[in-house]
Amino acid sequence: MKQGKEPENPESRFFAVLMAAAKLPGVRINREAYLRSALARHCSEEEIRRAIEETPAAAGITVELLDKVANESIRYETVKVSALSAAAGIPGVLALPATVPADTAQYVGHMLRIAQKLAYLYSWPELFSDEGGDVDDATKGMLTLFFDVMFGTQSANAAVGKVAGMLAEQVAKELPKKALTHGVVYPMVKKVAKYLGVKMTTQSFAKGVSKAIPVVGAVVSGGLTLATYLPMAKRLKKHLAGLPLADPSHRVSEGDVVDGEVVEEHETFAPADAELHDADTAAVKLEQRRD
């Protein structure tokens, strides 16, 4: 049975939760401030400066060192998220729309925090343009793909790799908006959003996560636990660290840097989405039964 004003379809539900979580205080990570803080104990001032102005890879920071820093950030966020209750973890939950439960928004908020930190370490550009403002469609699409990687379905891995390849080849300072909004990657974004949206029911998103990540003895009831958050963060870290974009051997001359849009490659993109298709079919059936 449908409840109240809940979005009519899973895709809309997912994006509603994502947007609500992105507006919570403390969720958006400033790329420059984070990189300066995270790299301070491990890198020289010149390396940090170049990592901020270009990328950590362009600064010559090894993936091994980035992995160490990433693990420190994962530990920090995991301890923080595990210590908070579902309803009171992040300020501002009382201002959420009625269609977005507080525990769901908080969980997604903490997923957003670690996704941004890992992305910045492994040489992705700034994801949010400003604090509290609207989230553009390209960022929504990229975060959607990151979330699917975190869930472990591996369906979005090829799409994330495709975007990373575009960024690495042209060294753009922005996400490839065309590819993510109506180009080669967009169909996968829609598939993933629909799949994730089914899990975001008003009953308990956290319970859905615990079922998606079968850990013996891990039971989530309205809160956030180490048993679910930690493996999700590690999955994303492993995938981003293995992409060419994070490789410090990728050196950039100043003339190669592109300030604007990445030019979309004219080729057929066939994501490995068989697993997502099966999960998506099952999810739609589940949604129909609930209705």
PDB file of C-alpha atoms in Angstrom, residues 124 127 136-145 159-160 163 166-167 174-190 261 264:
ATOM      1  CA  TRP A 124      37.862  13.183  -9.118  1.00  0.00           C
ATOM      2  CA  LEU A 127      31.164  17.251  -6.872  1.00  0.00           C
ATOM      3  CA  ASP A 136      23.059  19.535 -10.804  1.00  0.00           C
ATOM      4  CA  ASP A 137      22.033  16.494 -12.823  1.00  0.00           C
ATOM      5  CA  ALA A 138      25.602  15.430 -13.598  1.00  0.00           C
ATOM      6  CA  THR A 139      26.462  15.264  -9.894  1.00  0.00           C
ATOM      7  CA  LYS A 140      23.256  13.361  -9.151  1.00  0.00           C
ATOM      8  CA  GLY A 141      24.165  10.872 -11.841  1.00  0.00           C
ATOM      9  CA  MET A 142      27.724  10.395 -10.625  1.00  0.00           C
ATOM     10  CA  LEU A 143      26.684   9.933  -7.004  1.00  0.00           C
ATOM     11  CA  THR A 144      24.061   7.424  -8.108  1.00  0.00           C
ATOM     12  CA  LEU A 145      26.743   5.332  -9.792  1.00  0.00           C
ATOM     13  CA  ALA A 159      29.968   3.284 -16.057  1.00  0.00           C
ATOM     14  CA  VAL A 160      32.164   4.760 -13.322  1.00  0.00           C
ATOM     15  CA  VAL A 163      33.530   8.575 -16.709  1.00  0.00           C
ATOM     16  CA  MET A 166      36.922  10.699 -19.897  1.00  0.00           C
ATOM     17  CA  LEU A 167      38.363  12.720 -17.028  1.00  0.00           C
ATOM     18  CA  GLU A 174      34.311  19.185 -14.145  1.00  0.00           C
ATOM     19  CA  LEU A 175      32.203  16.063 -14.521  1.00  0.00           C
ATOM     20  CA  PRO A 176      31.173  15.156 -18.091  1.00  0.00           C
ATOM     21  CA  LYS A 177      27.665  16.603 -17.931  1.00  0.00           C
ATOM     22  CA  LYS A 178      26.583  15.421 -21.366  1.00  0.00           C
ATOM     23  CA  ALA A 179      27.516  11.790 -20.771  1.00  0.00           C
ATOM     24  CA  LEU A 180      25.863  11.720 -17.340  1.00  0.00           C
ATOM     25  CA  THR A 181      22.621  13.481 -18.229  1.00  0.00           C
ATOM     26  CA  HIS A 182      21.667  12.279 -21.694  1.00  0.00           C
ATOM     27  CA  GLY A 183      24.721  10.607 -23.182  1.00  0.00           C
ATOM     28  CA  VAL A 184      26.430   7.244 -23.065  1.00  0.00           C
ATOM     29  CA  VAL A 185      26.332   6.818 -19.266  1.00  0.00           C
ATOM     30  CA  TYR A 186      22.820   8.143 -18.639  1.00  0.00           C
ATOM     31  CA  PRO A 187      20.902   4.881 -19.266  1.00  0.00           C
ATOM     32  CA  MET A 188      22.868   3.175 -16.504  1.00  0.00           C
ATOM     33  CA  VAL A 189      22.205   6.088 -14.132  1.00  0.00           C
ATOM     34  CA  LYS A 190      18.460   5.596 -14.597  1.00  0.00           C
ATOM     35  CA  GLU A 261      32.985  20.126 -20.273  1.00  0.00           C
ATOM     36  CA  GLU A 264      31.942  12.828 -25.008  1.00  0.00           C
TER      37      GLU A 264
END
